[in-house]
Amino acid sequence: MSLFVYGTLKPGEFFYSRYCEAHLISAQAAIVRGLLFALPLGYPALAAGSDWVQGYLLHLKSDALEAIDELEDYDPTRAAGDNEYERIEVEVFDLAQNSIGKAWTYRMELKRILTLRGHWLPNGMWTGNAESIEF
């Protein structure tokens, strides 16, 4: 299973060791198209857009997906508006902007991001501080 991560699930970030590390097959730095926002809650949100957003393409064992869906407050049986994030398939690129295939990622509606008072990260890169994460 391929998953593009841009926030707390990236290698070195708060939730990587808990949700990804034991399931990891491979990882590489990668980019996708979108808009990246930092939320006051201590984690980022990806919205639809045409900017480059930096993260990692993780190849994980498929048994990791259920726990990650729960972390991201995504349930495929709920209506889209009832999920915090939607899990969608996106095209992923290497750092030279060459397509390297499709992967799942979690995207939030811009309206929800604005309601949560997210602020745009024009460089397309987020890094967190473990002390600021609440769960």
mmCIF file of C-alpha atoms in Angstrom:
data_model
loop_
_atom_site.group_PDB
_atom_site.id
_atom_site.type_symbol
_atom_site.label_atom_id
_atom_site.label_comp_id
_atom_site.label_asym_id
_atom_site.label_seq_id
_atom_site.Cartn_x
_atom_site.Cartn_y
_atom_site.Cartn_z
ATOM 1 C CA MET A 1 0.000 0.000 0.000
ATOM 2 C CA SER A 2 1.378 3.410 -0.985
ATOM 3 C CA LEU A 3 0.721 6.439 1.222
ATOM 4 C CA PHE A 4 1.907 10.026 0.774
ATOM 5 C CA VAL A 5 2.449 11.685 4.162
ATOM 6 C CA TYR A 6 3.168 15.358 4.813
ATOM 7 C CA GLY A 7 2.685 15.821 8.555
ATOM 8 C CA THR A 8 2.829 13.855 11.780
ATOM 9 C CA LEU A 9 3.254 10.534 9.919
ATOM 10 C CA LYS A 10 6.503 11.580 8.184
ATOM 11 C CA PRO A 11 9.727 9.886 9.326
ATOM 12 C CA GLY A 12 10.956 11.731 12.418
ATOM 13 C CA GLU A 13 7.568 13.241 13.238
ATOM 14 C CA PHE A 14 5.315 12.493 16.205
ATOM 15 C CA PHE A 15 3.172 9.595 14.948
ATOM 16 C CA TYR A 16 5.634 7.938 12.547
ATOM 17 C CA SER A 17 7.006 5.383 15.017
ATOM 18 C CA ARG A 18 3.563 4.474 16.352
ATOM 19 C CA TYR A 19 1.697 4.082 13.048
ATOM 20 C CA CYS A 20 4.218 3.544 10.243
ATOM 21 C CA GLU A 21 7.640 2.310 11.297
ATOM 22 C CA ALA A 22 6.727 -1.331 12.036
ATOM 23 C CA HIS A 23 4.785 -1.574 8.744
ATOM 24 C CA LEU A 24 7.352 0.165 6.530
ATOM 25 C CA ILE A 25 8.565 -1.493 3.336
ATOM 26 C CA SER A 26 10.245 1.613 1.856
ATOM 27 C CA ALA A 27 10.184 5.416 2.040
ATOM 28 C CA GLN A 28 11.339 8.212 -0.235
ATOM 29 C CA ALA A 29 11.088 11.991 -0.246
ATOM 30 C CA ALA A 30 8.318 13.050 -2.623
ATOM 31 C CA ILE A 31 5.954 15.865 -3.583
ATOM 32 C CA VAL A 32 2.300 16.205 -4.571
ATOM 33 C CA ARG A 33 0.143 19.046 -5.867
ATOM 34 C CA GLY A 34 -1.952 20.887 -3.298
ATOM 35 C CA LEU A 35 -2.002 23.625 -0.682
ATOM 36 C CA LEU A 36 -0.546 22.975 2.755
ATOM 37 C CA PHE A 37 -1.806 24.614 5.928
ATOM 38 C CA ALA A 38 -0.664 24.521 9.545
ATOM 39 C CA LEU A 39 -3.568 24.135 11.937
ATOM 40 C CA PRO A 40 -3.511 25.642 15.458
ATOM 41 C CA LEU A 41 -4.240 22.100 16.695
ATOM 42 C CA GLY A 42 -0.578 21.219 16.052
ATOM 43 C CA TYR A 43 -0.821 19.320 12.773
ATOM 44 C CA PRO A 44 -1.147 20.197 9.080
ATOM 45 C CA ALA A 45 -3.858 19.842 6.473
ATOM 46 C CA LEU A 46 -3.550 19.363 2.725
ATOM 47 C CA ALA A 47 -6.156 20.993 0.481
ATOM 48 C CA ALA A 48 -6.702 20.795 -3.264
ATOM 49 C CA GLY A 49 -4.414 23.132 -5.185
ATOM 50 C CA SER A 50 -1.570 23.411 -7.672
ATOM 51 C CA ASP A 51 1.413 24.230 -5.423
ATOM 52 C CA TRP A 52 4.018 21.616 -4.543
ATOM 53 C CA VAL A 53 3.685 20.015 -1.113
ATOM 54 C CA GLN A 54 6.668 18.168 0.327
ATOM 55 C CA GLY A 55 6.467 14.878 2.182
ATOM 56 C CA TYR A 56 7.292 11.202 1.866
ATOM 57 C CA LEU A 57 5.955 8.352 -0.200
ATOM 58 C CA LEU A 58 5.695 5.399 2.175
ATOM 59 C CA HIS A 59 5.158 1.854 1.006
ATOM 60 C CA LEU A 60 3.495 0.127 3.946
ATOM 61 C CA LYS A 61 2.067 -3.288 4.686
ATOM 62 C CA SER A 62 -1.688 -3.046 4.085
ATOM 63 C CA ASP A 63 -2.531 -3.790 7.723
ATOM 64 C CA ALA A 64 -1.352 -0.267 8.661
ATOM 65 C CA LEU A 65 -4.226 1.482 6.883
ATOM 66 C CA GLU A 66 -7.034 0.862 9.376
ATOM 67 C CA ALA A 67 -5.154 2.430 12.307
ATOM 68 C CA ILE A 68 -4.021 5.372 10.161
ATOM 69 C CA ASP A 69 -7.609 5.950 8.986
ATOM 70 C CA GLU A 70 -8.657 6.105 12.641
ATOM 71 C CA LEU A 71 -5.867 8.568 13.480
ATOM 72 C CA GLU A 72 -6.945 10.783 10.572
ATOM 73 C CA ASP A 73 -10.616 10.567 11.633
ATOM 74 C CA TYR A 74 -11.519 8.966 8.317
ATOM 75 C CA ASP A 75 -14.204 6.306 8.029
ATOM 76 C CA PRO A 76 -15.079 5.186 4.484
ATOM 77 C CA THR A 77 -18.640 4.385 5.602
ATOM 78 C CA ARG A 78 -19.342 7.977 6.724
ATOM 79 C CA ALA A 79 -20.497 10.813 4.500
ATOM 80 C CA ALA A 80 -17.556 12.886 3.248
ATOM 81 C CA GLY A 81 -18.481 15.920 5.348
ATOM 82 C CA ASP A 82 -18.490 13.841 8.527
ATOM 83 C CA ASN A 83 -14.796 12.923 8.230
ATOM 84 C CA GLU A 84 -12.062 15.310 9.333
ATOM 85 C CA TYR A 85 -9.953 14.207 6.353
ATOM 86 C CA GLU A 86 -10.834 12.319 3.201
ATOM 87 C CA ARG A 87 -8.518 9.568 2.005
ATOM 88 C CA ILE A 88 -7.993 10.115 -1.714
ATOM 89 C CA GLU A 89 -5.657 8.812 -4.396
ATOM 90 C CA VAL A 90 -3.190 11.366 -5.779
ATOM 91 C CA GLU A 91 -0.342 11.394 -8.259
ATOM 92 C CA VAL A 92 3.030 11.489 -6.499
ATOM 93 C CA PHE A 93 6.253 12.933 -7.911
ATOM 94 C CA ASP A 94 9.913 12.583 -7.029
ATOM 95 C CA LEU A 95 11.823 15.738 -6.103
ATOM 96 C CA ALA A 96 12.708 16.294 -9.791
ATOM 97 C CA GLN A 97 8.933 16.457 -10.510
ATOM 98 C CA ASN A 98 8.819 13.121 -12.353
ATOM 99 C CA SER A 99 5.685 11.083 -11.720
ATOM 100 C CA ILE A 100 6.354 8.010 -9.595
ATOM 101 C CA GLY A 101 2.806 6.710 -9.418
ATOM 102 C CA LYS A 102 -0.334 7.004 -7.344
ATOM 103 C CA ALA A 103 -0.748 6.823 -3.591
ATOM 104 C CA TRP A 104 -3.326 7.406 -0.911
ATOM 105 C CA THR A 105 -3.160 10.644 1.067
ATOM 106 C CA TYR A 106 -5.432 12.496 3.451
ATOM 107 C CA ARG A 107 -6.918 15.791 2.298
ATOM 108 C CA MET A 108 -9.131 18.273 4.122
ATOM 109 C CA GLU A 109 -11.729 20.550 2.578
ATOM 110 C CA LEU A 110 -10.557 24.174 2.400
ATOM 111 C CA LYS A 111 -13.729 25.352 4.147
ATOM 112 C CA ARG A 112 -12.912 23.170 7.172
ATOM 113 C CA ILE A 113 -9.286 24.386 7.167
ATOM 114 C CA LEU A 114 -10.443 28.001 7.226
ATOM 115 C CA THR A 115 -12.962 27.251 9.991
ATOM 116 C CA LEU A 116 -10.096 25.741 12.014
ATOM 117 C CA ARG A 117 -8.044 28.909 11.310
ATOM 118 C CA GLY A 118 -5.325 27.152 9.380
ATOM 119 C CA HIS A 119 -2.574 29.298 7.923
ATOM 120 C CA TRP A 120 -1.096 28.644 4.507
ATOM 121 C CA LEU A 121 2.481 27.356 4.268
ATOM 122 C CA PRO A 122 3.685 28.770 0.926
ATOM 123 C CA ASN A 123 6.872 26.656 0.993
ATOM 124 C CA GLY A 124 4.723 23.497 1.070
ATOM 125 C CA MET A 125 6.583 22.047 4.034
ATOM 126 C CA TRP A 126 5.430 21.350 7.604
ATOM 127 C CA THR A 127 7.381 20.165 10.579
ATOM 128 C CA GLY A 128 5.972 19.632 14.039
ATOM 129 C CA ASN A 129 6.934 19.767 17.640
ATOM 130 C CA ALA A 130 6.053 16.638 19.613
ATOM 131 C CA GLU A 131 5.104 18.669 22.684
ATOM 132 C CA SER A 132 2.332 20.480 20.790
ATOM 133 C CA ILE A 133 0.456 17.367 19.661
ATOM 134 C CA GLU A 134 -2.682 16.472 21.590
ATOM 135 C CA PHE A 135 -4.316 13.062 21.340
#
